[in-house]
Coordinates of C-alpha atoms and ligand atoms in Angstrom, one line a residue:
M1 CA -9.8 -4.6 24.7
K2 CA -8.6 -3.1 21.7
R3 CA -8.9 -4.8 18.2
V4 CA -6.8 -4.6 15.4
Q5 CA -6.4 -6.6 12.1
V6 CA -2.5 -7.0 12.5
A7 CA -0.5 -6.5 15.8
I8 CA 3.1 -5.6 15.0
I9 CA 5.6 -6.2 17.7
G10 CA 8.7 -4.1 17.3
A11 CA 9.4 -0.7 15.8
G12 CA 12.4 -1.5 13.9
P13 CA 12.7 -1.1 10.1
S14 CA 10.6 -4.2 9.6
G15 CA 7.8 -3.5 11.9
L16 CA 7.4 0.0 10.7
L17 CA 7.6 -0.6 7.2
L18 CA 5.0 -3.3 7.5
G19 CA 3.0 -0.9 9.3
H20 CA 3.5 1.7 6.9
I21 CA 2.6 -0.5 3.7
L22 CA -0.4 -2.2 5.6
D23 CA -1.9 1.3 6.6
R24 CA -1.6 2.6 3.0
A25 CA -3.8 -0.6 2.2
G26 CA -6.3 0.4 4.9
I27 CA -5.6 -2.3 7.1
E28 CA -5.5 -1.5 10.8
T29 CA -2.4 -2.0 12.7
I30 CA -0.8 -1.1 16.1
I31 CA 3.2 -1.3 16.7
L32 CA 4.1 -2.3 20.2
E33 CA 7.9 -1.3 20.9
N34 CA 9.5 -1.8 24.1
R35 CA 12.1 1.1 23.9
S36 CA 11.5 4.8 23.3
A37 CA 11.5 6.2 19.7
D38 CA 14.7 8.3 20.7
Y39 CA 16.4 5.0 21.7
V40 CA 15.3 3.1 18.4
L41 CA 16.7 6.2 16.2
A42 CA 19.9 6.4 18.2
R43 CA 21.1 2.9 16.9
V44 CA 23.8 3.2 14.6
R45 CA 23.4 0.4 12.0
A46 CA 24.3 0.0 8.6
G47 CA 23.5 2.0 5.3
L48 CA 23.7 0.2 2.1
L49 CA 20.0 -0.3 0.2
E50 CA 19.7 -2.8 -2.6
Q51 CA 17.9 -1.4 -5.7
G52 CA 14.8 -3.6 -4.7
T53 CA 14.7 -1.6 -1.2
T54 CA 14.9 2.0 -2.7
D55 CA 12.3 0.8 -5.2
L56 CA 9.9 -0.2 -2.5
L57 CA 10.5 2.8 -0.4
R58 CA 9.8 4.8 -3.4
E59 CA 6.8 2.9 -4.3
T60 CA 5.4 3.5 -0.7
G61 CA 6.0 7.2 -0.7
L62 CA 9.1 7.3 1.4
G63 CA 11.5 8.6 -1.5
Q64 CA 11.8 12.0 -1.1
R65 CA 14.7 12.5 1.5
L66 CA 16.1 9.4 0.1
D67 CA 16.1 10.7 -3.4
R68 CA 17.7 14.1 -2.0
D69 CA 20.3 12.8 0.1
G70 CA 21.1 9.1 -0.9
L71 CA 24.4 8.4 -2.6
V72 CA 23.8 6.2 -5.6
H73 CA 26.6 3.9 -6.4
H74 CA 27.4 2.0 -9.6
G75 CA 30.5 0.0 -8.1
L76 CA 32.7 -0.8 -5.3
S77 CA 36.3 -1.9 -5.3
L78 CA 38.3 -4.8 -3.4
A79 CA 41.8 -4.1 -2.1
F80 CA 44.0 -7.0 -1.4
D81 CA 47.9 -7.5 -2.3
G82 CA 48.4 -3.8 -2.3
E83 CA 46.0 -3.1 -5.5
L84 CA 42.9 -1.9 -5.7
H85 CA 40.0 -3.7 -8.3
R86 CA 36.9 -2.0 -9.4
I87 CA 34.0 -4.0 -9.8
D88 CA 31.4 -2.4 -12.1
L89 CA 27.9 -3.1 -10.3
T90 CA 25.9 -1.6 -13.1
A91 CA 27.8 -2.7 -16.0
S92 CA 27.0 -6.6 -14.8
S93 CA 23.7 -6.2 -13.5
G94 CA 22.2 -3.2 -14.8
K95 CA 21.4 -2.0 -11.4
T96 CA 22.5 0.4 -8.5
V97 CA 22.9 0.2 -4.8
T98 CA 22.2 3.4 -2.5
I99 CA 24.0 4.7 0.6
Y100 CA 21.4 5.7 2.9
G101 CA 21.8 5.3 6.6
Q102 CA 19.5 2.9 8.4
T103 CA 18.8 5.7 11.0
E104 CA 17.6 7.8 8.2
V105 CA 15.1 5.0 6.8
T106 CA 13.8 4.6 10.5
H107 CA 13.2 8.4 10.5
D108 CA 11.2 8.3 7.4
L109 CA 9.3 5.5 8.6
M110 CA 8.4 7.1 11.9
D111 CA 7.3 10.3 10.5
A112 CA 5.3 8.7 8.2
R113 CA 3.6 6.7 11.0
A114 CA 3.0 9.7 12.9
A115 CA 1.5 11.5 10.0
S116 CA -1.0 8.5 9.4
G117 CA -2.1 8.4 13.1
A118 CA -1.7 4.8 13.3
P119 CA -0.9 3.9 16.7
T120 CA 2.2 2.8 18.0
I121 CA 3.1 2.2 21.4
Y122 CA 6.6 2.9 22.6
E123 CA 8.2 1.7 26.0
A124 CA 5.5 -1.0 26.1
Q125 CA 6.8 -3.5 28.5
N126 CA 6.2 -7.4 28.8
V127 CA 4.7 -7.6 25.3
T128 CA 3.7 -11.3 25.0
P129 CA 1.8 -13.0 21.8
H130 CA -1.0 -15.5 23.0
N131 CA -3.2 -18.0 21.1
F132 CA -1.3 -17.6 17.6
D133 CA -2.0 -21.3 17.2
G134 CA -5.7 -20.7 17.4
A135 CA -8.3 -18.4 15.7
S136 CA -8.2 -15.7 17.9
P137 CA -4.5 -14.5 18.7
R138 CA -4.1 -11.8 21.3
V139 CA -1.2 -9.6 22.3
T140 CA -0.8 -8.3 25.9
Y141 CA 1.6 -5.6 26.9
V142 CA 2.0 -3.3 29.9
K143 CA 2.3 0.5 29.7
D144 CA 2.6 2.9 32.8
G145 CA 1.7 -0.2 34.8
V146 CA -1.6 -0.8 33.2
T147 CA -2.2 -4.1 31.4
H148 CA -3.5 -3.8 27.9
E149 CA -4.8 -6.4 25.6
I150 CA -4.9 -6.4 21.7
A151 CA -7.2 -8.9 19.8
C152 CA -6.0 -9.3 16.3
D153 CA -6.2 -11.6 13.3
F154 CA -2.4 -11.8 12.9
I155 CA 0.6 -11.1 14.6
A156 CA 3.8 -10.1 12.9
G157 CA 7.0 -10.7 14.9
C158 CA 9.2 -7.8 14.1
D159 CA 11.3 -7.7 17.1
G160 CA 14.7 -8.5 16.2
F161 CA 17.1 -11.4 17.3
H162 CA 16.5 -11.0 21.1
G163 CA 12.6 -10.4 20.5
V164 CA 9.8 -12.4 22.2
S165 CA 8.1 -13.5 19.0
R166 CA 10.8 -16.3 18.1
Q167 CA 11.3 -17.2 21.7
S168 CA 7.3 -17.7 21.9
V169 CA 7.6 -20.4 19.3
P170 CA 7.5 -24.1 20.7
Q171 CA 11.1 -25.1 20.4
A172 CA 9.8 -28.4 18.6
A173 CA 8.3 -26.4 15.9
L174 CA 11.4 -24.3 15.1
T175 CA 14.7 -25.2 13.5
T176 CA 17.5 -23.1 13.6
Y177 CA 20.9 -22.9 11.6
E178 CA 23.8 -20.6 13.0
R179 CA 27.3 -20.0 12.1
V180 CA 29.5 -17.6 14.6
Y181 CA 32.5 -16.3 13.3
P182 CA 35.6 -15.9 15.0
F183 CA 36.0 -12.0 15.1
G184 CA 33.8 -8.7 15.2
W185 CA 33.6 -5.5 13.4
L186 CA 34.8 -2.4 15.2
G187 CA 33.2 0.3 13.5
I188 CA 33.4 4.1 13.6
L189 CA 31.6 7.3 12.1
A190 CA 33.8 10.5 11.8
E191 CA 32.6 13.8 10.2
V192 CA 35.6 13.4 7.5
P193 CA 35.2 13.3 3.6
P194 CA 35.3 9.5 2.6
A195 CA 38.3 8.1 1.1
D196 CA 36.6 7.1 -2.2
H197 CA 33.2 7.9 -3.8
E198 CA 32.6 4.1 -3.5
L199 CA 32.9 1.5 -1.1
V200 CA 36.4 -0.2 -0.7
Y201 CA 36.6 -3.7 1.0
A202 CA 39.8 -4.6 1.9
N203 CA 41.5 -8.0 2.6
S204 CA 45.0 -7.9 4.2
P205 CA 47.5 -10.0 6.3
R206 CA 46.4 -7.9 9.5
G207 CA 42.4 -8.4 8.9
F208 CA 39.5 -7.2 6.9
A209 CA 38.8 -3.2 6.6
L210 CA 35.9 -1.3 5.1
C211 CA 35.9 2.2 3.8
T212 CA 32.3 3.5 3.6
M213 CA 30.1 6.8 4.1
R214 CA 26.9 8.4 5.2
S215 CA 27.5 11.4 3.2
N216 CA 30.2 13.5 1.3
T217 CA 31.3 14.8 4.6
R218 CA 30.3 11.8 7.0
S219 CA 32.3 8.6 6.7
R220 CA 32.2 5.3 8.1
Y221 CA 35.1 2.9 8.6
Y222 CA 35.3 -0.7 10.0
V223 CA 38.3 -3.1 10.8
Q224 CA 37.9 -6.6 11.8
C225 CA 38.8 -7.2 15.3
P226 CA 39.5 -10.1 17.7
I227 CA 36.3 -11.2 19.2
G228 CA 37.4 -10.3 22.7
D229 CA 38.2 -6.5 22.2
K230 CA 36.8 -3.9 24.0
V231 CA 36.1 -0.1 22.5
E232 CA 38.4 1.4 25.0
D233 CA 41.5 -0.8 23.6
W234 CA 41.0 1.1 20.3
S235 CA 42.1 5.0 20.5
D236 CA 41.1 6.9 17.2
Q237 CA 44.8 7.0 16.4
R238 CA 45.3 3.2 16.5
F239 CA 42.2 2.8 14.3
W240 CA 43.0 5.2 11.8
D241 CA 46.7 3.7 11.6
E242 CA 45.1 0.1 11.3
V243 CA 42.8 1.1 8.5
R244 CA 45.5 2.7 6.5
R245 CA 47.7 -0.5 7.0
R246 CA 45.0 -2.7 5.4
V247 CA 44.2 -0.8 2.4
D248 CA 46.2 -0.5 -0.6
P249 CA 48.7 2.4 -0.5
Q250 CA 46.4 4.5 -3.0
T251 CA 43.3 4.6 -0.6
A252 CA 45.6 5.0 2.4
E253 CA 46.7 8.0 0.9
K254 CA 43.3 9.4 0.2
I255 CA 42.1 8.9 4.0
T256 CA 41.1 11.8 5.9
T257 CA 41.1 11.1 9.5
G258 CA 39.6 13.1 12.4
P259 CA 37.9 12.4 15.6
S260 CA 35.1 9.5 15.7
F261 CA 31.6 10.7 17.5
E262 CA 30.5 6.9 17.5
K263 CA 32.7 3.7 18.1
S264 CA 31.2 0.6 18.4
I265 CA 32.0 -3.1 18.2
A266 CA 29.5 -5.7 16.5
P267 CA 29.9 -9.5 16.7
L268 CA 29.5 -11.5 13.3
R269 CA 27.2 -14.3 12.9
S270 CA 24.9 -16.0 10.5
F271 CA 21.6 -17.2 11.8
V272 CA 18.4 -18.6 10.3
A273 CA 15.2 -19.6 11.9
E274 CA 12.6 -22.0 10.3
P275 CA 9.8 -21.7 9.3
L276 CA 8.8 -18.1 9.3
R277 CA 5.0 -18.9 10.2
F278 CA 3.3 -20.7 13.1
G279 CA -0.1 -20.3 12.7
R280 CA -0.9 -16.8 12.9
L281 CA 2.3 -15.6 14.0
F282 CA 4.8 -14.5 11.3
L283 CA 8.5 -13.8 11.8
V284 CA 10.0 -11.2 10.0
G285 CA 13.8 -9.4 9.5
D286 CA 16.1 -10.0 12.4
A287 CA 13.7 -12.1 14.3
A288 CA 14.0 -14.7 11.6
H289 CA 17.7 -14.3 10.3
I290 CA 21.0 -12.5 11.0
V291 CA 23.8 -12.1 8.6
P292 CA 27.4 -10.8 8.8
P293 CA 27.2 -7.2 8.0
T294 CA 30.1 -8.0 4.7
G295 CA 27.3 -8.5 2.4
A296 CA 25.4 -5.3 3.5
K297 CA 22.2 -7.9 3.5
G298 CA 20.6 -7.3 7.2
L299 CA 18.3 -4.3 6.3
N300 CA 17.6 -5.5 2.7
L301 CA 16.4 -9.0 3.9
A302 CA 14.2 -7.4 6.3
V303 CA 12.6 -5.2 3.7
S304 CA 12.3 -8.4 1.4
D305 CA 10.4 -10.3 4.1
V306 CA 8.1 -7.2 4.6
R307 CA 7.4 -7.3 0.9
Y308 CA 6.4 -10.8 0.9
L309 CA 4.4 -10.7 4.3
S310 CA 2.5 -7.6 3.4
E311 CA 1.3 -9.1 -0.2
G312 CA 0.0 -11.9 1.8
I313 CA -1.7 -10.1 4.4
I314 CA -3.0 -7.4 1.8
G315 CA -4.4 -10.7 -0.4
H316 CA -6.1 -12.2 2.4
Y317 CA -8.2 -9.0 3.3
A318 CA -8.6 -7.6 -0.4
E319 CA -8.7 -10.6 -2.5
K320 CA -9.9 -13.1 0.4
S321 CA -7.2 -15.4 -0.7
D322 CA -4.6 -16.9 1.6
D323 CA -2.2 -18.0 -0.9
G324 CA 0.5 -15.2 -0.2
L325 CA 0.2 -15.9 3.7
D326 CA 0.6 -19.7 2.7
R327 CA 3.4 -19.1 0.6
Y328 CA 5.3 -16.5 2.8
S329 CA 7.5 -18.7 4.8
D330 CA 9.0 -20.5 1.5
R331 CA 9.2 -17.4 -0.6
A332 CA 11.1 -15.5 2.1
L333 CA 13.3 -18.4 2.9
N334 CA 14.2 -18.9 -0.6
R335 CA 15.7 -15.6 -0.8
I336 CA 17.0 -15.5 2.7
W337 CA 19.3 -18.6 2.3
K338 CA 20.8 -17.3 -0.9
A339 CA 21.5 -13.9 0.8
V340 CA 22.9 -15.9 3.8
R341 CA 25.3 -18.0 1.3
F342 CA 26.3 -14.4 -0.2
S343 CA 27.2 -12.9 3.0
W344 CA 29.0 -16.0 4.5
W345 CA 30.9 -16.1 1.1
M346 CA 31.8 -12.4 1.3
T347 CA 33.1 -13.0 4.9
T348 CA 34.9 -15.9 4.2
M349 CA 36.6 -14.4 1.2
L350 CA 37.7 -11.0 2.8
H351 CA 38.5 -11.8 6.4
R352 CA 41.4 -13.5 8.1
F353 CA 40.4 -16.1 10.3
P354 CA 42.6 -17.3 13.4
D355 CA 42.4 -20.8 12.7
A356 CA 42.9 -20.6 9.1
T357 CA 45.4 -23.4 7.5
P358 CA 47.9 -22.5 4.5
F359 CA 45.5 -24.3 2.6
D360 CA 42.8 -22.4 3.8
Q361 CA 44.8 -19.1 2.9
K362 CA 45.8 -20.3 -0.6
I363 CA 42.0 -20.8 -1.6
Q364 CA 41.1 -17.4 -0.3
E365 CA 44.0 -15.8 -2.3
A366 CA 42.8 -17.9 -5.4
D367 CA 38.8 -17.1 -4.8
L368 CA 40.3 -13.4 -4.8
A369 CA 42.4 -13.7 -8.0
Y370 CA 39.7 -15.6 -9.7
L371 CA 36.9 -12.9 -8.9
V372 CA 38.8 -10.0 -10.2
A373 CA 39.9 -11.7 -13.3
S374 CA 36.7 -13.2 -14.5
Q375 CA 33.7 -11.5 -15.8
A376 CA 31.5 -14.3 -14.8
A377 CA 32.6 -14.1 -11.0
M378 CA 32.3 -10.3 -11.0
T379 CA 28.6 -10.6 -12.5
S380 CA 27.7 -13.1 -9.9
L381 CA 28.9 -11.0 -7.1
S382 CA 27.2 -7.9 -8.7
E383 CA 23.8 -9.7 -9.2
N384 CA 23.8 -10.7 -5.4
Y385 CA 25.0 -7.5 -4.1
V386 CA 22.7 -5.3 -6.0
G387 CA 19.9 -7.7 -4.7
L388 CA 18.6 -10.9 -6.2
P389 CA 15.1 -10.6 -7.8
H390 CA 12.0 -11.2 -5.5
Ligands
APR401 N1 8.7 -6.2 22.8 C1 8.6 -5.3 22.0 N2 9.8 -4.9 21.1 C2 10.8 -5.4 21.1 C3 11.1 -6.5 22.0 C4 9.7 -7.0 22.9 N3 10.0 -8.0 23.5 N4 12.3 -7.3 21.6 C5 12.9 -6.1 20.8 N5 12.0 -5.2 20.4 C6 12.2 -4.1 19.4 C7 13.6 -3.7 19.5 O1 13.8 -2.6 20.4 C8 13.9 -3.0 18.2 O2 13.5 -1.7 18.1 O3 12.1 -4.6 18.0 C9 12.6 -4.0 17.2 C10 13.6 -4.8 16.4 O4 14.4 -4.1 15.3 P1 15.5 -4.5 14.8 O5 16.3 -5.1 15.5 O6 16.3 -3.3 14.0 O7 15.1 -5.3 13.5 P2 14.3 -5.4 12.3 O8 13.4 -4.5 12.4 O9 14.1 -6.9 11.8 O10 15.5 -4.7 11.2 C11 16.6 -5.3 10.7 O11 18.1 -4.1 11.6 O12 19.6 -4.8 13.0 C12 19.5 -4.4 11.8 O13 21.1 -5.4 10.5 C13 19.8 -5.4 10.8 O14 19.7 -4.0 9.2 C14 19.0 -5.0 9.9 C15 17.8 -4.5 10.4
PHB402 C1 27.8 0.5 5.7 O1 27.7 1.7 5.3 O2 27.7 0.7 7.2 C2 27.9 -0.6 5.4 C3 28.0 -0.8 4.1 C4 28.5 -2.1 3.3 C5 28.6 -3.3 4.1 C6 28.3 -3.1 5.6 C7 28.1 -1.8 6.0 O3 28.6 -4.5 3.8

């Protein structure tokens, strides 16, 4: 039986960043991931980082590639009724956001983990947390047909929405909240220059569209699509034609098209599980909450949870205080619900709902008209978008 102080389930951004911060604090961890490292790295996810996220990555020695390759943005634009409206995020909030793909963040974290020598078991099967309601939690897993057992003080469930950690919690101890949206996002990656140096969020009678990027030569585009659509239904030509129809004429003019090298459809849902602590098991990131990508909060919320939990765990060992651990669930949920609200609001304001009534449509139009005419409303959007204080 191996013993560590903290066993981390999942090597996504949450698990790797938690492992990184605890390792720097001299706390012994092991990360158990049921997929291969290549599989984890190959996942295409979002790429917009709040200022609080980039600050934490820099503070923990992960700023080098971020500072070299990240694109710092001071604003974004909304396109509707054939017009483009820019919102100056920095003027309203004093902060910026950074485009730097989740894949790159994961890459940097994996490199740091490998350099630290701290153990990560990839392709660990049947990972199972035990006794986390008692004083001696354990995690078992199977690797190459051999069952292994890890004794630990704490278990961090960083294994995403479909992971084992939340499923291991007795149903009676868990409360969940969910909203499933009646559409998906079809996204592509293409080696073409972006249409604009900042992001363009479009609301059109044909539905939502987003023009974003990964670099000055690689673009990412999304369109709202019916929930049942398949990637095969969407040729590149159909996709580009649809984006052009949904954005304002000025942006449509500037779109450079090209062959996509990645194309996928993601469902949209809001989900929160409460509480985030069950004895010595802590839920982190997508294991505890899911947001629609419209507010770009998924990765940033995971990093926010890791910030709170790592403070609690370090406090437990360094200051012999469990105050941070005891307050982890409330502190994290306080910020989670505000990000869930913001993501729901952005989704509701920018998408066309199949069952929307004429009244709903008028409200949406008034929401957009008020937003671009009110400095107070733009400041509210900006402070949520760049990331609320921790
Ligand atoms: N055992 C071990 N590992 C598991 C298990 C399991 N039973 N189930 C899932 N995992 C692994 C997954 O393979 C994945 O690598 O846990 C990891 C969870 O990573 P993510 O789903 O990326 O979740 P998280 O690290 O919280 O990151 C949240 O990812 O999905 C995006 O939008 C989301 O940006 C947000 C970020
Ligand atoms: C992305 O770049 O993938 C991205 C950016 C902003 C969002 C969603 C996705 O709101």
